[in-house]
Amino acid sequence: MIDPKETISTIPAAIDEDGWKLEYDSVDVRIYSKFGVCNSKVIGFKTVTEHPVNASMAFELLKYVNRAMELVNDQFVLGEVLEDWPTDFDAEGTLVRTSFKMPFPFTNREFPHGLHCKQIDPSTFIVGYTPIERVDIPVQNGYVRSPMNISGQRITQLENGSCRVEHLM
């Protein structure tokens, strides 16, 4: 199993790697693709967005995203906290399940994963999703368990008061 520390260190390294291909560029978002990100055998993506809030506010929202989804009960994306998974750098780390209800003809899919966060420096935060393989967590009825690679966000405070969110997936 991948250690959450590896996830936290891999996210900024993968985001900063050379070789990303710009796929889409607009005022709101830039989307890049690259084969083999995080040693996967698929095409990975990163998105880059800026938001008119400070980085710590964005970090607080993203680090509790699964708990927020439980409360909102979104009809497309479901978040569920399964158990605590504290680490030496994140006492509030959790094991979560993120589920997506897909439109026909696709199959609903779920991703159990670790959710860990770390403030790297005064202006940079990481929210990391660590892939896990646990046979003791049953697959939900009507879903398939999808493979997952290391993913997450780097949130950076900008000088203009906004923040940049780079999402690796």
GROMACS .gro file of C-alpha atoms in nm:
model
  169
    1MET     CA    1   0.000   0.000   0.000
    2ILE     CA    2   0.115   0.355  -0.071
    3ASP     CA    3   0.208   0.561   0.233
    4PRO     CA    4   0.020   0.894   0.259
    5LYS     CA    5   0.359   1.068   0.296
    6GLU     CA    6   0.443   0.947  -0.056
    7THR     CA    7   0.115   1.091  -0.182
    8ILE     CA    8   0.185   1.431  -0.027
    9SER     CA    9   0.536   1.447  -0.178
   10THR     CA   10   0.433   1.307  -0.518
   11ILE     CA   11   0.158   1.561  -0.593
   12PRO     CA   12   0.376   1.875  -0.625
   13ALA     CA   13   0.652   1.678  -0.799
   14ALA     CA   14   0.410   1.541  -1.060
   15ILE     CA   15   0.242   1.879  -1.112
   16ASP     CA   16   0.583   2.041  -1.172
   17GLU     CA   17   0.714   1.772  -1.412
   18ASP     CA   18   0.793   1.863  -1.770
   19GLY     CA   19   0.596   1.713  -2.058
   20TRP     CA   20   0.241   1.823  -1.981
   21LYS     CA   21   0.040   1.895  -2.299
   22LEU     CA   22  -0.200   2.191  -2.284
   23GLU     CA   23  -0.540   2.059  -2.395
   24TYR     CA   24  -0.768   2.352  -2.309
   25ASP     CA   25  -0.703   2.712  -2.212
   26SER     CA   26  -0.969   2.960  -2.105
   27VAL     CA   27  -1.007   3.244  -1.860
   28ASP     CA   28  -1.142   3.000  -1.598
   29VAL     CA   29  -0.930   2.686  -1.636
   30ARG     CA   30  -0.628   2.535  -1.806
   31ILE     CA   31  -0.635   2.158  -1.862
   32TYR     CA   32  -0.321   1.955  -1.933
   33SER     CA   33  -0.267   1.586  -2.014
   34LYS     CA   34   0.030   1.353  -1.987
   35PHE     CA   35   0.075   0.979  -2.023
   36GLY     CA   36   0.224   0.787  -1.731
   37VAL     CA   37   0.176   1.039  -1.450
   38CYS     CA   38   0.268   0.886  -1.113
   39ASN     CA   39   0.392   0.573  -1.294
   40SER     CA   40   0.041   0.492  -1.418
   41LYS     CA   41  -0.045   0.324  -1.747
   42VAL     CA   42  -0.308   0.583  -1.835
   43ILE     CA   43  -0.326   0.947  -1.937
   44GLY     CA   44  -0.325   1.173  -1.634
   45PHE     CA   45  -0.469   1.522  -1.617
   46LYS     CA   46  -0.403   1.839  -1.424
   47THR     CA   47  -0.627   2.140  -1.406
   48VAL     CA   48  -0.516   2.488  -1.302
   49THR     CA   49  -0.771   2.737  -1.173
   50GLU     CA   50  -0.761   3.063  -0.977
   51HIS     CA   51  -1.019   3.166  -0.720
   52PRO     CA   52  -1.088   3.502  -0.550
   53VAL     CA   53  -1.037   3.360  -0.198
   54ASN     CA   54  -0.726   3.312   0.009
   55ALA     CA   55  -0.546   2.978  -0.004
   56SER     CA   56  -0.629   2.879   0.354
   57MET     CA   57  -1.003   2.911   0.283
   58ALA     CA   58  -0.976   2.690  -0.027
   59PHE     CA   59  -0.765   2.441   0.171
   60GLU     CA   60  -1.025   2.421   0.450
   61LEU     CA   61  -1.299   2.351   0.195
   62LEU     CA   62  -1.102   2.086   0.003
   63LYS     CA   63  -0.968   1.901   0.306
   64TYR     CA   64  -1.320   1.835   0.430
   65VAL     CA   65  -1.477   1.773   0.090
   66ASN     CA   66  -1.603   1.421   0.172
   67ARG     CA   67  -1.765   1.536   0.497
   68ALA     CA   68  -1.925   1.823   0.305
   69MET     CA   69  -2.057   1.583   0.040
   70GLU     CA   70  -2.212   1.368   0.315
   71LEU     CA   71  -2.401   1.675   0.439
   72VAL     CA   72  -2.504   1.805   0.097
   73ASN     CA   73  -2.606   1.460  -0.032
   74ASP     CA   74  -2.509   1.549  -0.389
   75GLN     CA   75  -2.696   1.332  -0.642
   76PHE     CA   76  -2.392   1.283  -0.871
   77VAL     CA   77  -2.088   1.276  -0.642
   78LEU     CA   78  -2.117   1.108  -0.304
   79GLY     CA   79  -1.861   1.129  -0.027
   80GLU     CA   80  -1.844   0.900   0.272
   81VAL     CA   81  -1.595   0.894   0.558
   82LEU     CA   82  -1.527   0.526   0.638
   83GLU     CA   83  -1.275   0.551   0.923
   84ASP     CA   84  -1.002   0.762   1.076
   85TRP     CA   85  -0.652   0.726   0.930
   86PRO     CA   86  -0.430   0.965   1.129
   87THR     CA   87  -0.064   1.014   1.036
   88ASP     CA   88   0.223   1.198   1.200
   89PHE     CA   89   0.161   1.498   0.970
   90ASP     CA   90  -0.222   1.486   0.965
   91ALA     CA   91  -0.397   1.379   1.285
   92GLU     CA   92  -0.733   1.425   1.108
   93GLY     CA   93  -0.653   1.198   0.810
   94THR     CA   94  -0.934   0.968   0.701
   95LEU     CA   95  -1.018   0.674   0.481
   96VAL     CA   96  -1.302   0.781   0.254
   97ARG     CA   97  -1.506   0.654  -0.038
   98THR     CA   98  -1.586   0.888  -0.325
   99SER     CA   99  -1.862   0.759  -0.554
  100PHE     CA  100  -1.985   0.886  -0.888
  101LYS     CA  101  -2.333   0.817  -1.027
  102MET     CA  102  -2.275   0.790  -1.399
  103PRO     CA  103  -2.526   0.854  -1.679
  104PHE     CA  104  -2.639   0.562  -1.896
  105PRO     CA  105  -2.468   0.369  -2.058
  106PHE     CA  106  -2.177   0.406  -1.809
  107THR     CA  107  -2.149   0.219  -1.480
  108ASN     CA  108  -2.149   0.390  -1.140
  109ARG     CA  109  -1.800   0.386  -0.989
  110GLU     CA  110  -1.642   0.421  -0.649
  111PHE     CA  111  -1.294   0.501  -0.524
  112PRO     CA  112  -1.195   0.423  -0.165
  113HIS     CA  113  -0.886   0.626  -0.075
  114GLY     CA  114  -0.696   0.802   0.196
  115LEU     CA  115  -0.755   1.175   0.242
  116HIS     CA  116  -0.461   1.356   0.400
  117CYS     CA  117  -0.357   1.720   0.411
  118LYS     CA  118  -0.045   1.916   0.483
  119GLN     CA  119   0.058   2.280   0.490
  120ILE     CA  120   0.396   2.285   0.313
  121ASP     CA  121   0.484   2.647   0.389
  122PRO     CA  122   0.292   2.967   0.478
  123SER     CA  123   0.143   2.993   0.128
  124THR     CA  124   0.120   2.631   0.001
  125PHE     CA  125  -0.115   2.350   0.100
  126ILE     CA  126  -0.156   1.992  -0.029
  127VAL     CA  127  -0.471   1.779  -0.020
  128GLY     CA  128  -0.377   1.423  -0.112
  129TYR     CA  129  -0.579   1.119  -0.217
  130THR     CA  130  -0.392   0.793  -0.154
  131PRO     CA  131  -0.513   0.488  -0.348
  132ILE     CA  132  -0.585   0.181  -0.135
  133GLU     CA  133  -0.680  -0.180  -0.191
  134ARG     CA  134  -0.892  -0.315   0.092
  135VAL     CA  135  -1.102  -0.627   0.038
  136ASP     CA  136  -1.275  -0.570   0.373
  137ILE     CA  137  -1.457  -0.266   0.228
  138PRO     CA  138  -1.745  -0.406   0.023
  139VAL     CA  139  -1.827  -0.254  -0.315
  140GLN     CA  140  -2.160  -0.073  -0.304
  141ASN     CA  141  -2.454  -0.233  -0.488
  142GLY     CA  142  -2.478  -0.095  -0.841
  143TYR     CA  143  -2.115   0.028  -0.846
  144VAL     CA  144  -1.779  -0.095  -0.970
  145ARG     CA  145  -1.455  -0.028  -0.787
  146SER     CA  146  -1.233   0.174  -1.018
  147PRO     CA  147  -0.855   0.175  -1.018
  148MET     CA  148  -0.698   0.490  -0.883
  149ASN     CA  149  -0.358   0.656  -0.882
  150ILE     CA  150  -0.217   0.921  -0.650
  151SER     CA  151  -0.415   1.241  -0.696
  152GLY     CA  152  -0.497   1.563  -0.516
  153GLN     CA  153  -0.454   1.939  -0.511
  154ARG     CA  154  -0.185   2.194  -0.448
  155ILE     CA  155  -0.332   2.523  -0.328
  156THR     CA  156  -0.106   2.829  -0.345
  157GLN     CA  157  -0.163   3.182  -0.217
  158LEU     CA  158  -0.109   3.447  -0.487
  159GLU     CA  159   0.016   3.800  -0.427
  160ASN     CA  160  -0.314   3.949  -0.551
  161GLY     CA  161  -0.507   3.781  -0.266
  162SER     CA  162  -0.649   3.501  -0.481
  163CYS     CA  163  -0.532   3.142  -0.479
  164ARG     CA  164  -0.430   2.894  -0.746
  165VAL     CA  165  -0.562   2.539  -0.726
  166GLU     CA  166  -0.375   2.277  -0.928
  167HIS     CA  167  -0.559   1.945  -0.936
  168LEU     CA  168  -0.371   1.628  -1.031
  169MET     CA  169  -0.583   1.334  -1.145
   0.00000   0.00000   0.00000
